[in-house]
Amino acid sequence: MSLESGFFWLQNLSFPTEIRESVWLFPTIETVHVFALAFVVGSIMMVDLRLLGLGNKQRPFTEVAAESLPWTRSAFVLAAIAGSLLFSSKAVTYYGNIPFRLKMLCLLLAAINMGVFHVLGTRHVATWDRGKPPFAAKFAGGASLSLWIVIVAAGRWVGFTT
């Protein structure tokens, strides 16, 4: 079975078909997706701006991260569930859509950036927690912020190209 035939099978299941054909279901799920994404981006921006030394400078990084990241994680799970439901309703169309692919690529890169930062970038956090973050932390924050801007823009672009 090819990837495209798998997506065709997925979008023709009963619930994805209901989402696609319903007058209210797709826009309702999309609204949940957008609100959850707003929480993801807003909460991760707090952390990224602290890493860049542009926001919450008076607060320790660990405190900002501890307060923000639970919101990020919860909202991301909700956005991913809603996004997956939206994808399932038009899987073949989204699969072939360049902005959608860009969004997915940037999500992957954001996850890699986050993973590398949490494994390597926080090793010596005690030395800079209350002060200026080192270049590696600033790079991770800048990369994250840039990727999330592209994710939001590409996601919006998907709406105009499908």
mmCIF file of C-alpha atoms in Angstrom:
data_model
loop_
_atom_site.group_PDB
_atom_site.id
_atom_site.type_symbol
_atom_site.label_atom_id
_atom_site.label_comp_id
_atom_site.label_asym_id
_atom_site.label_seq_id
_atom_site.Cartn_x
_atom_site.Cartn_y
_atom_site.Cartn_z
ATOM 1 C CA MET A 1 0.000 0.000 0.000
ATOM 2 C CA SER A 2 1.438 3.391 -0.979
ATOM 3 C CA LEU A 3 1.380 6.382 1.324
ATOM 4 C CA GLU A 4 -1.162 8.155 -0.853
ATOM 5 C CA SER A 5 -3.485 5.147 -0.945
ATOM 6 C CA GLY A 6 -3.195 4.938 2.846
ATOM 7 C CA PHE A 7 -4.226 8.587 3.107
ATOM 8 C CA PHE A 8 -7.119 7.956 0.717
ATOM 9 C CA TRP A 9 -8.252 5.058 2.926
ATOM 10 C CA LEU A 10 -7.922 7.251 6.054
ATOM 11 C CA GLN A 11 -9.976 10.151 4.718
ATOM 12 C CA ASN A 12 -12.739 7.795 3.605
ATOM 13 C CA LEU A 13 -13.300 6.312 7.053
ATOM 14 C CA SER A 14 -16.644 7.275 8.559
ATOM 15 C CA PHE A 15 -15.550 9.945 11.062
ATOM 16 C CA PRO A 16 -13.171 11.791 8.703
ATOM 17 C CA THR A 17 -15.976 11.760 6.123
ATOM 18 C CA GLU A 18 -18.367 13.207 8.722
ATOM 19 C CA ILE A 19 -15.849 15.953 9.514
ATOM 20 C CA ARG A 20 -15.423 16.787 5.834
ATOM 21 C CA GLU A 21 -19.141 16.775 5.007
ATOM 22 C CA SER A 22 -20.489 18.432 8.151
ATOM 23 C CA VAL A 23 -21.380 22.113 8.089
ATOM 24 C CA TRP A 24 -20.231 22.630 11.687
ATOM 25 C CA LEU A 25 -17.776 19.836 12.588
ATOM 26 C CA PHE A 26 -14.725 20.965 10.573
ATOM 27 C CA PRO A 27 -14.961 24.624 11.686
ATOM 28 C CA THR A 28 -15.476 23.576 15.312
ATOM 29 C CA ILE A 29 -12.408 21.324 15.312
ATOM 30 C CA GLU A 30 -10.438 24.015 13.477
ATOM 31 C CA THR A 31 -11.397 26.552 16.154
ATOM 32 C CA VAL A 32 -10.143 24.201 18.881
ATOM 33 C CA HIS A 33 -6.932 23.708 16.864
ATOM 34 C CA VAL A 34 -6.372 27.458 16.506
ATOM 35 C CA PHE A 35 -7.035 28.247 20.176
ATOM 36 C CA ALA A 36 -4.773 25.402 21.316
ATOM 37 C CA LEU A 37 -2.064 26.580 18.922
ATOM 38 C CA ALA A 38 -2.377 30.110 20.333
ATOM 39 C CA PHE A 39 -1.667 28.675 23.801
ATOM 40 C CA VAL A 40 1.282 26.671 22.454
ATOM 41 C CA VAL A 41 2.839 29.654 20.728
ATOM 42 C CA GLY A 42 2.101 32.089 23.551
ATOM 43 C CA SER A 43 3.544 29.867 26.243
ATOM 44 C CA ILE A 44 6.607 28.810 24.256
ATOM 45 C CA MET A 45 7.269 32.451 23.361
ATOM 46 C CA MET A 46 7.620 33.226 27.081
ATOM 47 C CA VAL A 47 10.394 30.640 27.299
ATOM 48 C CA ASP A 48 12.013 31.645 23.989
ATOM 49 C CA LEU A 49 12.056 35.342 24.863
ATOM 50 C CA ARG A 50 13.671 34.504 28.215
ATOM 51 C CA LEU A 51 16.310 32.446 26.398
ATOM 52 C CA LEU A 52 16.952 35.354 24.054
ATOM 53 C CA GLY A 53 17.315 37.682 27.032
ATOM 54 C CA LEU A 54 14.387 39.800 25.805
ATOM 55 C CA GLY A 55 11.711 38.965 28.352
ATOM 56 C CA ASN A 56 11.386 37.998 32.003
ATOM 57 C CA LYS A 57 15.046 38.888 32.525
ATOM 58 C CA GLN A 58 14.541 39.316 36.257
ATOM 59 C CA ARG A 59 13.185 35.769 36.655
ATOM 60 C CA PRO A 60 15.248 32.567 36.584
ATOM 61 C CA PHE A 61 14.913 30.610 33.362
ATOM 62 C CA THR A 62 13.961 27.469 35.285
ATOM 63 C CA GLU A 63 11.044 29.308 36.907
ATOM 64 C CA VAL A 64 9.755 30.669 33.579
ATOM 65 C CA ALA A 65 10.074 27.223 31.991
ATOM 66 C CA ALA A 66 8.405 25.458 34.933
ATOM 67 C CA GLU A 67 5.414 27.810 34.752
ATOM 68 C CA SER A 68 5.085 27.915 30.954
ATOM 69 C CA LEU A 69 5.948 24.465 29.637
ATOM 70 C CA PRO A 70 3.067 22.547 31.255
ATOM 71 C CA TRP A 71 0.701 24.865 29.336
ATOM 72 C CA THR A 72 2.749 24.302 26.197
ATOM 73 C CA ARG A 73 2.598 20.524 26.517
ATOM 74 C CA SER A 74 -1.129 20.373 27.297
ATOM 75 C CA ALA A 75 -2.057 22.771 24.526
ATOM 76 C CA PHE A 76 0.220 20.956 22.073
ATOM 77 C CA VAL A 77 -1.534 17.648 22.758
ATOM 78 C CA LEU A 78 -4.924 19.280 22.151
ATOM 79 C CA ALA A 79 -3.671 21.027 18.980
ATOM 80 C CA ALA A 80 -2.167 17.763 17.700
ATOM 81 C CA ILE A 81 -5.403 15.839 18.283
ATOM 82 C CA ALA A 82 -7.507 18.514 16.588
ATOM 83 C CA GLY A 83 -4.961 18.854 13.773
ATOM 84 C CA SER A 84 -4.931 15.105 13.236
ATOM 85 C CA LEU A 85 -8.713 15.086 12.958
ATOM 86 C CA LEU A 86 -8.575 17.919 10.430
ATOM 87 C CA PHE A 87 -5.841 16.111 8.488
ATOM 88 C CA SER A 88 -7.834 12.887 8.445
ATOM 89 C CA SER A 89 -10.754 14.623 6.741
ATOM 90 C CA LYS A 90 -8.674 15.710 3.720
ATOM 91 C CA ALA A 91 -5.542 13.594 4.055
ATOM 92 C CA VAL A 92 -4.770 13.310 0.314
ATOM 93 C CA THR A 93 -5.223 17.049 -0.224
ATOM 94 C CA TYR A 94 -3.054 17.995 2.759
ATOM 95 C CA TYR A 95 -0.378 15.446 1.899
ATOM 96 C CA GLY A 96 0.159 17.115 -1.479
ATOM 97 C CA ASN A 97 0.022 20.662 -0.102
ATOM 98 C CA ILE A 98 3.413 22.448 0.066
ATOM 99 C CA PRO A 99 2.503 24.783 2.982
ATOM 100 C CA PHE A 100 1.253 21.760 4.937
ATOM 101 C CA ARG A 101 4.533 19.949 4.297
ATOM 102 C CA LEU A 102 6.467 23.060 5.361
ATOM 103 C CA LYS A 103 4.431 23.205 8.565
ATOM 104 C CA MET A 104 5.123 19.531 9.327
ATOM 105 C CA LEU A 105 8.845 19.940 8.560
ATOM 106 C CA CYS A 106 9.058 22.931 10.900
ATOM 107 C CA LEU A 107 7.187 21.012 13.620
ATOM 108 C CA LEU A 108 9.761 18.248 13.305
ATOM 109 C CA LEU A 109 12.630 20.754 13.445
ATOM 110 C CA ALA A 110 11.040 22.474 16.475
ATOM 111 C CA ALA A 111 10.825 19.099 18.245
ATOM 112 C CA ILE A 112 14.471 18.335 17.437
ATOM 113 C CA ASN A 113 15.522 21.815 18.605
ATOM 114 C CA MET A 114 13.603 21.363 21.852
ATOM 115 C CA GLY A 115 15.023 17.888 22.435
ATOM 116 C CA VAL A 116 18.612 18.965 21.822
ATOM 117 C CA PHE A 117 18.181 22.009 24.051
ATOM 118 C CA HIS A 118 16.664 19.991 26.917
ATOM 119 C CA VAL A 119 19.378 17.342 26.697
ATOM 120 C CA LEU A 120 22.404 19.575 26.085
ATOM 121 C CA GLY A 121 21.382 23.175 26.693
ATOM 122 C CA THR A 122 20.155 22.780 30.246
ATOM 123 C CA ARG A 123 23.166 20.830 31.542
ATOM 124 C CA HIS A 124 24.746 23.927 33.076
ATOM 125 C CA VAL A 125 21.574 25.951 33.573
ATOM 126 C CA ALA A 126 22.546 26.696 37.182
ATOM 127 C CA THR A 127 25.421 28.852 35.917
ATOM 128 C CA TRP A 128 23.168 31.141 33.873
ATOM 129 C CA ASP A 129 19.682 30.570 35.306
ATOM 130 C CA ARG A 130 19.427 34.075 36.796
ATOM 131 C CA GLY A 131 21.686 35.821 34.292
ATOM 132 C CA LYS A 132 22.368 36.035 30.594
ATOM 133 C CA PRO A 133 21.822 32.772 28.730
ATOM 134 C CA PRO A 134 24.802 31.419 26.777
ATOM 135 C CA PHE A 135 24.894 31.513 22.978
ATOM 136 C CA ALA A 136 23.603 27.931 22.661
ATOM 137 C CA ALA A 137 20.508 28.778 24.742
ATOM 138 C CA LYS A 138 19.936 31.975 22.747
ATOM 139 C CA PHE A 139 20.294 30.014 19.521
ATOM 140 C CA ALA A 140 17.742 27.434 20.702
ATOM 141 C CA GLY A 141 15.305 30.191 21.718
ATOM 142 C CA GLY A 142 15.753 32.057 18.427
ATOM 143 C CA ALA A 143 15.382 28.885 16.386
ATOM 144 C CA SER A 144 12.253 27.911 18.323
ATOM 145 C CA LEU A 145 10.675 31.336 17.937
ATOM 146 C CA SER A 146 11.468 31.418 14.212
ATOM 147 C CA LEU A 147 10.135 27.913 13.636
ATOM 148 C CA TRP A 148 6.874 28.632 15.462
ATOM 149 C CA ILE A 149 6.367 31.788 13.400
ATOM 150 C CA VAL A 150 6.774 29.713 10.229
ATOM 151 C CA ILE A 151 4.474 26.995 11.625
ATOM 152 C CA VAL A 152 1.710 29.531 12.241
ATOM 153 C CA ALA A 153 2.218 31.257 8.876
ATOM 154 C CA ALA A 154 2.328 27.967 6.964
ATOM 155 C CA GLY A 155 -0.752 26.731 8.820
ATOM 156 C CA ARG A 156 -2.617 29.848 7.812
ATOM 157 C CA TRP A 157 -1.337 29.443 4.265
ATOM 158 C CA VAL A 158 -2.740 25.894 4.196
ATOM 159 C CA GLY A 159 -6.209 27.386 4.709
ATOM 160 C CA PHE A 160 -5.853 29.423 1.534
ATOM 161 C CA THR A 161 -4.409 26.641 -0.635
ATOM 162 C CA THR A 162 -6.694 23.673 0.080
#
